[in-house]
Each structure stands twice: as structure tokens, then as C-alpha cells.
Amino acid sequence: MFGIEFVPADPVLKIGYLAKLAEDAGFETIWITDHYNNRDVYSTLAVLSILTSKVKLGTGVTNPYTRNVAVTASSIASINELSGGRAILGIGPGDKATFDKMGINWDKPLTRVKESVAAVRAFLSKQQVNQAGFQGAQLAFSAGKIPIYIGAQGPKMLELAGAVGDGVLINASHPDDFKYAVPVIKQGAKKAGRNPEDVAICAYASFSADKNPAKAVEAAKIVVAFIVAGSPENVLERHSISADEAGSVSAALAKFDFGSAMAAVTPGMVEAFSISGTPADCKARVDELLATGVTQIVAGSPIGPDKERSIKLIGKQIIGK
Ligand code: F42
């Protein structure tokens, strides 16, 4: 199954146009990112609910720090009602860099995500909620069952996703990352007495497809640079990227020197942190990921050097095959 990510750094109606194109190309889920500095995720999903008719629509991902989870439950239930039952709630611990700027204290992210998933489920089934700090809060409407997917990378968050999530969204593109993550998720599910097959595993990958492989790689470089700069040491080691190589990318990004950051991105980094190349190259990587237990490939930024052309190309030459 294929999903696609859109970042509402673009105007909502432009995303609406691309979303319809993606639905027609055969993508089955559309994920919209949630960062305070971009367009609002629920306004975007509301417009997509009207402009599309089959595709599932998810927050990819929201968090319990910038939005009270009672409000999150009401928002996603509204999208479920508006879209005729197509909503998915993607929720994760959030992005520390943006929280620092908002003056938000990132306390106990694992505990917060765990409590939030339980609270949202209770809100969605119209129960009175007396947990996670709530004191008898209750939604005044019900809009049906909504799957909850957890954005996770660390081992404890992956295990939690296996224990309580309907699915997990993992920001990674390389089979080695999934050879590590999939058993951790399955173990979390088993420990919680669940069938591991019930947890959807999504590779939320940096994707760049074009007939010209050099153009595809070039378009992926700036996204890869940010991933390298944000990756913990153990992930860099897993992909044999030295601290020096990663340091050059981070130093350039810190100076907003995007040209030098892209120049410092090595072929090994592109290979580790993106799925990029011709449709045939991308298809080969997709097959490798599916073999690790991944159930959904999410084509994330940049999608390609020309988003419109790449969506059609992925539809015809990767999803269609
Ligand atoms: N973040 C956003 O803000 N917006 C997005 O649109 C977004 C999209 C997205 C899509 C897919 C995806 O996988 C991630 C995405 N993210 C997005 C990022 C996401 O919100 C997280 O930042 C990201 O998944 C990294 O989370 P993580 O799984 O690495 O979790 C962190 C918090 C971590 O450190 N986890 C540890 C672990 O092992 O999993 C556990 C830490 C722990 O145990 N903490 C204790 C606790 O109780 O929380 C407390 C420890 C103490 O000493 O206080």
C-alpha cells in the first residue's frame, strides 16, 4: 500500500490539487504534517475531505504538546465526519526544535504519548475522561472509530506503538532501519497480548522519483541534509556515516548555507536516508522495504524535482506495477 506526505508549507488549495492528483494516481493515504509555522493541519485535512473521495486522510503527525488532546479528539472526529469515515490520527512526541521556539517544555514524551492515545480513544468513544489530567471532560458528539498511528523512532516509542497503536509511522528509508524497528514493534505487540499483524508499519520515507536519476538525487539532497543533522549517533553509525561527514552538513545548515550543506551530502547519505532515483530504482528499494515487514510506503518530501510529474510517475510506474 502507498501513502503520500504533504507539508502545508504550500497554500492549502495547492495541496488540495496535489492530493486529488495523488488519489487518482493510486495512493491510498494522504498524511499532512503538523508544525505551528506551516498551514494548520486540520484546515488542510478539511479541504482535502471535500476535494477527495476515497483516500484516507491522516495527521502525519500531530503531538500532545501544542494541542490539548481533547481538542485533538474533537478535530480528528470532525475530519472523520466530514470525510465520511476516512480519518486517521497520526500522533507522536513532536519536534523538539519547534517546541523550544514556542517555549514548550518537552517533558516525559513517552508517557505523554501513551496517556494521550488512551485519552483520545476514550474521547472518541464519547466516554467521560478522568485520566491524563482530565476531570470529567467528554465530547458532545461521536464520529465513529478512528485508527491511531504513532510516529516513532526510538526503541521505547516503537515498543509503545506495537503495544497500543493501530499503526506506526517511522521516518526512515533504508531496510537496515526497518530490520531494527520491525522486531521491536512486534515484540511490543506480543508483550501487550496483541497480534503483531494488527499493527500497520509505515515507512515514512524521503522519496524522490524522476526519469533522470541525477535530478531525483539532487532534489533529495536538502531533505537528506536535514535528516543527517537530526539523526542520533547510533543511526549514523548504522549507516557508516562518520561524525566528521555529518558534522560538515550540520555546520553548513547552522549557517543557513544550504548550498554547502547539499554539497556536503555524500552518496552514502542519500542511499541511507532517501529513496531516490528512477522509478525502477525506487521500486527496487520499495520491494526491499516490504520484505522487512513494512506494510505501507509513504512517499515523503521531496517526492521528486517536480511534485506533479513525480506523483503521476510513481502512480504509473511504481504503484501500478
Ligand atoms: N513531528 C512533528 O512535530 N510534526 C510532524 O509532522 C512529524 C511527522 C512525523 C512523521 C513520521 C515520524 O516518524 C515522525 C514525525 N515527527 C513529526 C517527529 C515525531 O514527533 C518524533 O519527534 C520522532 O518520531 C522522534 O521520536 P522518538 O520515537 O525518537 O521519541 C523520543 C521522544 C525519544 O527520546 N524516545 C525514547 C525511545 O527510546 O523511544 C524514549 C524516551 C523516554 O523514555 N522518555 C521518558 C518518558 O517518560 O517519556 C522520560 C525520560 C526522562 O528521563 O524524563
mmCIF file of C-alpha atoms and ligand atoms in Angstrom:
data_model
loop_
_atom_site.group_PDB
_atom_site.id
_atom_site.type_symbol
_atom_site.label_atom_id
_atom_site.label_comp_id
_atom_site.label_asym_id
_atom_site.label_seq_id
_atom_site.Cartn_x
_atom_site.Cartn_y
_atom_site.Cartn_z
ATOM 1 C CA MET A 1 0.000 0.000 0.000
ATOM 2 C CA PHE A 2 1.210 3.527 -0.772
ATOM 3 C CA GLY A 3 0.703 6.766 1.105
ATOM 4 C CA ILE A 4 1.996 10.252 0.437
ATOM 5 C CA GLU A 5 3.038 13.093 2.721
ATOM 6 C CA PHE A 6 2.307 16.740 2.089
ATOM 7 C CA VAL A 7 3.807 19.573 4.110
ATOM 8 C CA PRO A 8 1.446 22.556 4.280
ATOM 9 C CA ALA A 9 4.310 24.961 3.717
ATOM 10 C CA ASP A 10 2.372 25.455 0.472
ATOM 11 C CA PRO A 11 -1.099 27.059 0.340
ATOM 12 C CA VAL A 12 -3.884 24.636 1.260
ATOM 13 C CA LEU A 13 -5.554 24.755 -2.156
ATOM 14 C CA LYS A 14 -2.278 23.785 -3.845
ATOM 15 C CA ILE A 15 -2.061 20.778 -1.506
ATOM 16 C CA GLY A 16 -5.693 20.044 -2.389
ATOM 17 C CA TYR A 17 -4.787 19.928 -6.084
ATOM 18 C CA LEU A 18 -1.809 17.609 -5.463
ATOM 19 C CA ALA A 19 -3.913 15.457 -3.122
ATOM 20 C CA LYS A 20 -6.544 14.841 -5.818
ATOM 21 C CA LEU A 21 -3.753 14.001 -8.263
ATOM 22 C CA ALA A 22 -2.310 11.545 -5.705
ATOM 23 C CA GLU A 23 -5.705 9.917 -5.149
ATOM 24 C CA ASP A 24 -6.109 9.464 -8.913
ATOM 25 C CA ALA A 25 -2.550 8.068 -9.144
ATOM 26 C CA GLY A 26 -3.439 5.248 -6.728
ATOM 27 C CA PHE A 27 -2.126 6.475 -3.372
ATOM 28 C CA GLU A 28 -4.392 5.195 -0.584
ATOM 29 C CA THR A 29 -3.478 7.502 2.299
ATOM 30 C CA ILE A 30 -2.528 11.172 2.480
ATOM 31 C CA TRP A 31 -0.599 12.352 5.528
ATOM 32 C CA ILE A 32 -0.364 16.058 6.422
ATOM 33 C CA THR A 33 2.439 17.193 8.732
ATOM 34 C CA ASP A 34 1.772 19.339 11.819
ATOM 35 C CA HIS A 35 4.142 22.191 12.678
ATOM 36 C CA TYR A 36 2.932 25.535 14.085
ATOM 37 C CA ASN A 37 4.850 27.520 11.456
ATOM 38 C CA ASN A 38 3.016 25.920 8.489
ATOM 39 C CA ARG A 39 -0.676 25.995 7.490
ATOM 40 C CA ASP A 40 -2.902 24.313 10.022
ATOM 41 C CA VAL A 41 -3.184 20.533 9.648
ATOM 42 C CA TYR A 42 -6.932 20.279 10.323
ATOM 43 C CA SER A 43 -7.871 23.143 7.966
ATOM 44 C CA THR A 44 -5.846 21.333 5.316
ATOM 45 C CA LEU A 45 -7.496 17.974 6.042
ATOM 46 C CA ALA A 46 -10.948 19.632 5.952
ATOM 47 C CA VAL A 47 -10.299 20.926 2.430
ATOM 48 C CA LEU A 48 -8.917 17.517 1.385
ATOM 49 C CA SER A 49 -12.044 15.825 2.787
ATOM 50 C CA ILE A 50 -14.114 17.781 0.291
ATOM 51 C CA LEU A 51 -11.740 17.511 -2.681
ATOM 52 C CA THR A 52 -11.089 13.748 -2.445
ATOM 53 C CA SER A 53 -13.450 10.804 -2.187
ATOM 54 C CA LYS A 54 -11.591 7.544 -1.456
ATOM 55 C CA VAL A 55 -8.211 8.245 0.028
ATOM 56 C CA LYS A 56 -7.681 8.034 3.809
ATOM 57 C CA LEU A 57 -6.637 11.301 5.444
ATOM 58 C CA GLY A 58 -4.241 11.486 8.370
ATOM 59 C CA THR A 59 -2.339 13.884 10.588
ATOM 60 C CA GLY A 60 1.255 12.878 9.969
ATOM 61 C CA VAL A 61 1.922 13.570 12.822
ATOM 62 C CA THR A 62 0.367 15.777 15.473
ATOM 63 C CA ASN A 63 1.549 15.821 19.103
ATOM 64 C CA PRO A 64 0.093 16.229 22.608
ATOM 65 C CA TYR A 65 2.155 19.330 23.478
ATOM 66 C CA THR A 66 0.957 22.026 21.068
ATOM 67 C CA ARG A 67 -2.677 20.829 21.167
ATOM 68 C CA ASN A 68 -4.662 19.633 24.154
ATOM 69 C CA VAL A 69 -5.705 16.062 23.288
ATOM 70 C CA ALA A 70 -9.410 16.767 23.986
ATOM 71 C CA VAL A 71 -9.182 19.344 21.176
ATOM 72 C CA THR A 72 -7.249 16.839 19.034
ATOM 73 C CA ALA A 73 -10.048 14.281 19.529
ATOM 74 C CA SER A 74 -12.688 16.851 18.533
ATOM 75 C CA SER A 75 -10.640 17.960 15.495
ATOM 76 C CA ILE A 76 -9.966 14.485 14.097
ATOM 77 C CA ALA A 77 -13.581 13.419 14.784
ATOM 78 C CA SER A 78 -14.720 16.458 12.747
ATOM 79 C CA ILE A 79 -12.464 15.349 9.875
ATOM 80 C CA ASN A 80 -13.849 11.818 10.144
ATOM 81 C CA GLU A 81 -17.406 13.167 9.904
ATOM 82 C CA LEU A 82 -16.556 15.495 7.019
ATOM 83 C CA SER A 83 -14.698 12.830 5.022
ATOM 84 C CA GLY A 84 -17.227 10.037 5.517
ATOM 85 C CA GLY A 85 -15.062 7.960 7.855
ATOM 86 C CA ARG A 86 -11.669 8.396 6.178
ATOM 87 C CA ALA A 87 -9.675 9.975 9.039
ATOM 88 C CA ILE A 88 -6.579 8.549 10.719
ATOM 89 C CA LEU A 89 -4.928 10.173 13.728
ATOM 90 C CA GLY A 90 -1.139 10.123 13.482
ATOM 91 C CA ILE A 91 0.353 11.295 16.787
ATOM 92 C CA GLY A 92 3.917 11.367 18.071
ATOM 93 C CA PRO A 93 6.044 13.109 20.669
ATOM 94 C CA GLY A 94 6.609 16.122 18.370
ATOM 95 C CA ASP A 95 9.568 18.095 17.169
ATOM 96 C CA LYS A 96 11.775 19.456 19.960
ATOM 97 C CA ALA A 97 13.293 22.195 17.804
ATOM 98 C CA THR A 98 9.902 23.845 17.240
ATOM 99 C CA PHE A 99 8.869 23.349 20.891
ATOM 100 C CA ASP A 100 11.970 25.208 22.102
ATOM 101 C CA LYS A 101 10.933 28.192 19.980
ATOM 102 C CA MET A 102 7.373 28.008 21.377
ATOM 103 C CA GLY A 103 8.593 27.866 24.992
ATOM 104 C CA ILE A 104 7.114 24.385 25.435
ATOM 105 C CA ASN A 105 8.798 22.024 27.858
ATOM 106 C CA TRP A 106 9.210 18.553 26.261
ATOM 107 C CA ASP A 107 8.612 16.606 29.468
ATOM 108 C CA LYS A 108 8.170 12.800 29.511
ATOM 109 C CA PRO A 109 7.337 12.309 25.812
ATOM 110 C CA LEU A 110 6.862 8.534 26.073
ATOM 111 C CA THR A 111 4.429 8.831 28.962
ATOM 112 C CA ARG A 112 2.590 11.731 27.280
ATOM 113 C CA VAL A 113 2.099 9.816 24.018
ATOM 114 C CA LYS A 114 0.910 6.710 25.882
ATOM 115 C CA GLU A 115 -1.600 8.663 28.011
ATOM 116 C CA SER A 116 -2.743 10.688 25.023
ATOM 117 C CA VAL A 117 -3.564 7.643 22.897
ATOM 118 C CA ALA A 118 -5.687 6.210 25.732
ATOM 119 C CA ALA A 119 -7.395 9.574 26.315
ATOM 120 C CA VAL A 120 -8.139 10.167 22.610
ATOM 121 C CA ARG A 121 -9.664 6.686 22.314
ATOM 122 C CA ALA A 122 -11.879 7.407 25.324
ATOM 123 C CA PHE A 123 -12.922 10.802 23.895
ATOM 124 C CA LEU A 124 -13.731 9.248 20.523
ATOM 125 C CA SER A 125 -15.999 6.694 22.151
ATOM 126 C CA LYS A 126 -17.757 9.565 23.962
ATOM 127 C CA GLN A 127 -16.651 8.457 27.413
ATOM 128 C CA GLN A 128 -16.114 10.839 30.304
ATOM 129 C CA VAL A 129 -12.349 11.152 30.638
ATOM 130 C CA ASN A 130 -10.796 11.199 34.103
ATOM 131 C CA GLN A 131 -7.199 10.354 33.184
ATOM 132 C CA ALA A 132 -4.126 12.235 31.931
ATOM 133 C CA GLY A 133 -5.176 15.322 33.919
ATOM 134 C CA PHE A 134 -8.739 15.467 32.583
ATOM 135 C CA GLN A 135 -11.557 15.905 35.074
ATOM 136 C CA GLY A 136 -14.745 14.594 33.549
ATOM 137 C CA ALA A 137 -14.149 16.009 30.054
ATOM 138 C CA GLN A 138 -16.347 14.488 27.334
ATOM 139 C CA LEU A 139 -17.080 15.144 23.665
ATOM 140 C CA ALA A 140 -20.649 16.083 22.816
ATOM 141 C CA PHE A 141 -20.628 14.122 19.552
ATOM 142 C CA SER A 142 -19.325 10.877 18.216
ATOM 143 C CA ALA A 143 -17.935 10.333 14.716
ATOM 144 C CA GLY A 144 -17.048 6.651 14.697
ATOM 145 C CA LYS A 145 -13.875 4.674 15.161
ATOM 146 C CA ILE A 146 -10.629 6.298 14.012
ATOM 147 C CA PRO A 147 -7.321 4.381 13.747
ATOM 148 C CA ILE A 148 -4.419 5.844 15.745
ATOM 149 C CA TYR A 149 -0.904 5.600 14.292
ATOM 150 C CA ILE A 150 2.149 6.565 16.354
ATOM 151 C CA GLY A 151 5.148 8.462 14.967
ATOM 152 C CA ALA A 152 8.163 6.700 16.468
ATOM 153 C CA GLN A 153 11.895 6.232 16.098
ATOM 154 C CA GLY A 154 13.385 5.401 19.497
ATOM 155 C CA PRO A 155 13.169 1.834 20.866
ATOM 156 C CA LYS A 156 10.723 2.656 23.655
ATOM 157 C CA MET A 157 8.407 4.632 21.383
ATOM 158 C CA LEU A 158 8.484 1.788 18.805
ATOM 159 C CA GLU A 159 7.599 -0.723 21.504
ATOM 160 C CA LEU A 160 4.770 1.529 22.723
ATOM 161 C CA ALA A 161 3.465 1.796 19.166
ATOM 162 C CA GLY A 162 3.390 -2.004 18.970
ATOM 163 C CA ALA A 163 1.564 -2.174 22.293
ATOM 164 C CA VAL A 164 -1.135 0.463 21.734
ATOM 165 C CA GLY A 165 -1.086 1.725 18.120
ATOM 166 C CA ASP A 166 -3.152 0.665 15.148
ATOM 167 C CA GLY A 167 -0.060 1.553 13.168
ATOM 168 C CA VAL A 168 3.365 3.147 13.381
ATOM 169 C CA LEU A 169 4.915 5.834 11.193
ATOM 170 C CA ILE A 170 8.701 5.595 11.050
ATOM 171 C CA ASN A 171 10.757 8.358 9.470
ATOM 172 C CA ALA A 172 13.233 6.134 7.614
ATOM 173 C CA SER A 173 14.024 4.949 4.097
ATOM 174 C CA HIS A 174 16.593 2.156 4.425
ATOM 175 C CA PRO A 175 15.927 -1.576 5.008
ATOM 176 C CA ASP A 176 18.507 -1.675 7.847
ATOM 177 C CA ASP A 177 16.393 0.776 9.883
ATOM 178 C CA PHE A 178 13.360 -1.497 9.497
ATOM 179 C CA LYS A 179 15.337 -4.671 10.209
ATOM 180 C CA TYR A 180 15.949 -2.959 13.550
ATOM 181 C CA ALA A 181 12.496 -1.411 14.117
ATOM 182 C CA VAL A 182 10.070 -4.132 12.972
ATOM 183 C CA PRO A 183 11.072 -6.744 15.617
ATOM 184 C CA VAL A 184 10.885 -4.078 18.351
ATOM 185 C CA ILE A 185 7.328 -3.160 17.298
ATOM 186 C CA LYS A 186 6.294 -6.819 17.072
ATOM 187 C CA GLN A 187 7.758 -7.510 20.496
ATOM 188 C CA GLY A 188 5.759 -4.556 21.917
ATOM 189 C CA ALA A 189 2.588 -6.006 20.425
ATOM 190 C CA LYS A 190 3.274 -9.517 21.740
ATOM 191 C CA LYS A 191 4.080 -8.261 25.241
ATOM 192 C CA ALA A 192 0.738 -6.444 25.243
ATOM 193 C CA GLY A 193 -1.025 -9.662 24.218
ATOM 194 C CA ARG A 194 -1.834 -8.391 20.714
ATOM 195 C CA ASN A 195 -1.415 -9.981 17.311
ATOM 196 C CA PRO A 196 1.644 -8.204 15.779
ATOM 197 C CA GLU A 197 -0.034 -8.436 12.357
ATOM 198 C CA ASP A 198 -2.650 -5.957 13.611
ATOM 199 C CA VAL A 199 -0.099 -3.122 13.670
ATOM 200 C CA ALA A 200 0.424 -1.390 10.310
ATOM 201 C CA ILE A 201 4.064 -0.459 9.745
ATOM 202 C CA CYS A 202 4.619 2.616 7.581
ATOM 203 C CA ALA A 203 7.945 3.686 6.112
ATOM 204 C CA TYR A 204 7.629 7.484 6.175
ATOM 205 C CA ALA A 205 10.427 7.889 3.661
ATOM 206 C CA SER A 206 12.102 10.770 1.914
ATOM 207 C CA PHE A 207 11.161 9.915 -1.667
ATOM 208 C CA SER A 208 12.388 11.418 -4.932
ATOM 209 C CA ALA A 209 11.482 9.853 -8.263
ATOM 210 C CA ASP A 210 12.320 11.183 -11.726
ATOM 211 C CA LYS A 211 13.173 9.702 -15.111
ATOM 212 C CA ASN A 212 16.528 11.463 -14.725
ATOM 213 C CA PRO A 213 18.221 9.850 -11.674
ATOM 214 C CA ALA A 214 20.669 12.746 -11.155
ATOM 215 C CA LYS A 215 17.767 15.208 -10.892
ATOM 216 C CA ALA A 216 15.980 12.918 -8.445
ATOM 217 C CA VAL A 217 19.061 12.699 -6.211
ATOM 218 C CA GLU A 218 19.671 16.451 -6.406
ATOM 219 C CA ALA A 219 16.098 17.147 -5.238
ATOM 220 C CA ALA A 220 16.506 14.782 -2.266
ATOM 221 C CA LYS A 221 19.779 16.323 -1.030
ATOM 222 C CA ILE A 222 18.391 19.178 1.068
ATOM 223 C CA VAL A 223 15.913 16.848 2.806
ATOM 224 C CA VAL A 224 18.706 14.317 3.402
ATOM 225 C CA ALA A 225 20.910 17.107 4.836
ATOM 226 C CA PHE A 226 18.248 17.909 7.478
ATOM 227 C CA ILE A 227 17.802 14.214 8.311
ATOM 228 C CA VAL A 228 21.576 13.761 8.745
ATOM 229 C CA ALA A 229 21.732 16.810 11.027
ATOM 230 C CA GLY A 230 18.844 15.491 13.143
ATOM 231 C CA SER A 231 19.972 11.856 13.377
ATOM 232 C CA PRO A 232 21.279 10.387 16.632
ATOM 233 C CA GLU A 233 24.808 8.927 16.607
ATOM 234 C CA ASN A 234 23.667 5.291 16.622
ATOM 235 C CA VAL A 235 21.603 5.844 13.449
ATOM 236 C CA LEU A 236 24.573 7.479 11.668
ATOM 237 C CA GLU A 237 26.766 4.550 12.756
ATOM 238 C CA ARG A 238 24.191 2.065 11.448
ATOM 239 C CA HIS A 239 24.718 3.607 8.008
ATOM 240 C CA SER A 240 28.523 4.012 8.319
ATOM 241 C CA ILE A 241 28.336 7.817 8.216
ATOM 242 C CA SER A 242 31.229 9.345 10.137
ATOM 243 C CA ALA A 243 30.775 12.091 12.715
ATOM 244 C CA ASP A 244 33.025 14.312 10.556
ATOM 245 C CA GLU A 245 30.899 13.875 7.436
ATOM 246 C CA ALA A 246 27.708 14.550 9.388
ATOM 247 C CA GLY A 247 29.375 17.494 11.142
ATOM 248 C CA SER A 248 30.080 19.246 7.814
ATOM 249 C CA VAL A 249 26.401 19.018 6.866
ATOM 250 C CA SER A 250 25.214 20.248 10.281
ATOM 251 C CA ALA A 251 27.697 23.140 10.346
ATOM 252 C CA ALA A 252 26.537 24.382 6.926
ATOM 253 C CA LEU A 253 22.852 24.121 7.908
ATOM 254 C CA ALA A 254 23.529 26.009 11.154
ATOM 255 C CA LYS A 255 24.796 28.911 8.991
ATOM 256 C CA PHE A 256 21.760 28.601 6.658
ATOM 257 C CA ASP A 257 24.297 27.838 3.908
ATOM 258 C CA PHE A 258 22.059 25.358 2.073
ATOM 259 C CA GLY A 259 24.370 25.154 -0.979
ATOM 260 C CA SER A 260 27.308 23.951 1.132
ATOM 261 C CA ALA A 261 25.027 21.620 3.101
ATOM 262 C CA MET A 262 23.868 19.977 -0.132
ATOM 263 C CA ALA A 263 27.449 19.778 -1.393
ATOM 264 C CA ALA A 264 28.433 18.005 1.843
ATOM 265 C CA VAL A 265 25.738 15.340 1.369
ATOM 266 C CA THR A 266 27.527 12.147 0.268
ATOM 267 C CA PRO A 267 26.097 9.371 -1.947
ATOM 268 C CA GLY A 268 26.088 7.176 1.193
ATOM 269 C CA MET A 269 23.825 9.674 2.965
ATOM 270 C CA VAL A 270 21.410 9.771 0.015
ATOM 271 C CA GLU A 271 21.360 5.966 -0.017
ATOM 272 C CA ALA A 272 20.747 5.768 3.753
ATOM 273 C CA PHE A 273 18.148 8.483 4.162
ATOM 274 C CA SER A 274 16.106 8.579 0.963
ATOM 275 C CA ILE A 275 14.507 6.506 -1.744
ATOM 276 C CA SER A 276 15.684 8.356 -4.828
ATOM 277 C CA GLY A 277 16.366 7.680 -8.472
ATOM 278 C CA THR A 278 14.436 6.432 -11.475
ATOM 279 C CA PRO A 279 11.071 4.727 -10.880
ATOM 280 C CA ALA A 280 12.878 1.377 -11.331
ATOM 281 C CA ASP A 281 15.495 2.325 -8.678
ATOM 282 C CA CYS A 282 12.736 3.406 -6.286
ATOM 283 C CA LYS A 283 10.679 0.272 -6.978
ATOM 284 C CA ALA A 284 13.676 -1.926 -6.105
ATOM 285 C CA ARG A 285 14.044 -0.145 -2.737
ATOM 286 C CA VAL A 286 10.293 -0.323 -2.086
ATOM 287 C CA ASP A 287 10.414 -4.106 -2.590
ATOM 288 C CA GLU A 288 13.331 -4.385 -0.157
ATOM 289 C CA LEU A 289 11.377 -2.420 2.454
ATOM 290 C CA LEU A 290 8.247 -4.530 2.004
ATOM 291 C CA ALA A 291 10.380 -7.647 2.567
ATOM 292 C CA THR A 292 11.316 -6.356 6.069
ATOM 293 C CA GLY A 293 7.668 -6.280 7.185
ATOM 294 C CA VAL A 294 6.754 -2.721 6.139
ATOM 295 C CA THR A 295 3.070 -2.579 5.112
ATOM 296 C CA GLN A 296 2.809 0.986 3.770
ATOM 297 C CA ILE A 297 5.341 3.098 1.886
ATOM 298 C CA VAL A 298 4.739 6.807 2.471
ATOM 299 C CA ALA A 299 6.323 8.959 -0.229
ATOM 300 C CA GLY A 300 7.576 11.906 1.807
ATOM 301 C CA SER A 301 9.388 15.105 0.849
ATOM 302 C CA PRO A 302 10.571 15.996 -1.690
ATOM 303 C CA ILE A 303 8.511 13.343 -3.703
ATOM 304 C CA GLY A 304 10.544 14.495 -6.727
ATOM 305 C CA PRO A 305 12.063 17.504 -8.502
ATOM 306 C CA ASP A 306 8.601 18.313 -9.900
ATOM 307 C CA LYS A 307 5.928 17.069 -7.478
ATOM 308 C CA GLU A 308 3.125 16.899 -10.047
ATOM 309 C CA ARG A 309 5.179 14.923 -12.564
ATOM 310 C CA SER A 310 6.617 12.630 -9.883
ATOM 311 C CA ILE A 311 3.180 11.793 -8.399
ATOM 312 C CA LYS A 312 1.997 10.685 -11.857
ATOM 313 C CA LEU A 313 5.235 8.776 -12.467
ATOM 314 C CA ILE A 314 5.049 6.959 -9.109
ATOM 315 C CA GLY A 315 1.405 6.118 -9.819
ATOM 316 C CA LYS A 316 2.111 4.670 -13.258
ATOM 317 C CA GLN A 317 5.485 3.051 -12.782
ATOM 318 C CA ILE A 318 5.647 2.042 -9.115
ATOM 319 C CA ILE A 319 2.126 1.690 -7.683
ATOM 320 C CA GLY A 320 0.674 0.448 -10.969
ATOM 321 C CA LYS A 321 3.099 -2.483 -11.176
HETATM 322 N N1 F42 B 1 6.983 15.772 14.384
HETATM 323 C C1 F42 B 1 6.278 16.893 14.284
HETATM 324 O O1 F42 B 1 6.360 17.766 15.193
HETATM 325 N N2 F42 B 1 5.462 17.132 13.233
HETATM 326 C C2 F42 B 1 5.303 16.221 12.242
HETATM 327 O O2 F42 B 1 4.538 16.480 11.287
HETATM 328 C C3 F42 B 1 6.029 14.992 12.318
HETATM 329 C C4 F42 B 1 5.878 13.969 11.367
HETATM 330 C C5 F42 B 1 6.471 12.726 11.590
HETATM 331 C C6 F42 B 1 6.201 11.651 10.733
HETATM 332 C C7 F42 B 1 6.759 10.419 10.972
HETATM 333 C C8 F42 B 1 7.614 10.232 12.082
HETATM 334 O O3 F42 B 1 8.164 9.035 12.317
HETATM 335 C C9 F42 B 1 7.906 11.281 12.921
HETATM 336 C C10 F42 B 1 7.337 12.550 12.709
HETATM 337 N N3 F42 B 1 7.575 13.631 13.578
HETATM 338 C C11 F42 B 1 6.869 14.815 13.439
HETATM 339 C C12 F42 B 1 8.569 13.502 14.675
HETATM 340 C C13 F42 B 1 7.977 12.823 15.903
HETATM 341 O O4 F42 B 1 7.026 13.668 16.515
HETATM 342 C C14 F42 B 1 9.117 12.496 16.893
HETATM 343 O O5 F42 B 1 9.878 13.637 17.150
HETATM 344 C C15 F42 B 1 10.033 11.435 16.360
HETATM 345 O O6 F42 B 1 9.267 10.315 15.981
HETATM 346 C C16 F42 B 1 11.107 11.015 17.360
HETATM 347 O O7 F42 B 1 10.524 10.435 18.453
HETATM 348 P P1 F42 B 1 11.206 9.210 19.207
HETATM 349 O O8 F42 B 1 10.472 7.992 18.911
HETATM 350 O O9 F42 B 1 12.675 9.184 18.998
HETATM 351 O O10 F42 B 1 10.901 9.583 20.745
HETATM 352 C C17 F42 B 1 11.727 10.386 21.533
HETATM 353 C C18 F42 B 1 10.843 11.268 22.415
HETATM 354 C C19 F42 B 1 12.575 9.528 22.478
HETATM 355 O O11 F42 B 1 13.540 10.003 23.020
HETATM 356 N N4 F42 B 1 12.170 8.302 22.697
HETATM 357 C C20 F42 B 1 12.852 7.365 23.590
HETATM 358 C C21 F42 B 1 12.733 5.965 22.998
HETATM 359 O O12 F42 B 1 13.523 5.098 23.348
HETATM 360 O O13 F42 B 1 11.809 5.735 22.193
HETATM 361 C C22 F42 B 1 12.157 7.279 24.945
HETATM 362 C C23 F42 B 1 12.367 8.425 25.864
HETATM 363 C C24 F42 B 1 11.782 8.144 27.252
HETATM 364 O O14 F42 B 1 11.731 7.045 27.720
HETATM 365 N N5 F42 B 1 11.305 9.169 27.944
HETATM 366 C C25 F42 B 1 10.737 9.038 29.267
HETATM 367 C C26 F42 B 1 9.247 9.339 29.190
HETATM 368 O O15 F42 B 1 8.515 9.046 30.137
HETATM 369 O O16 F42 B 1 8.836 9.950 28.199
HETATM 370 C C27 F42 B 1 11.298 10.104 30.180
HETATM 371 C C28 F42 B 1 12.738 10.014 30.384
HETATM 372 C C29 F42 B 1 13.219 11.122 31.357
HETATM 373 O O17 F42 B 1 14.315 10.955 31.878
HETATM 374 O O18 F42 B 1 12.496 12.087 31.580
#
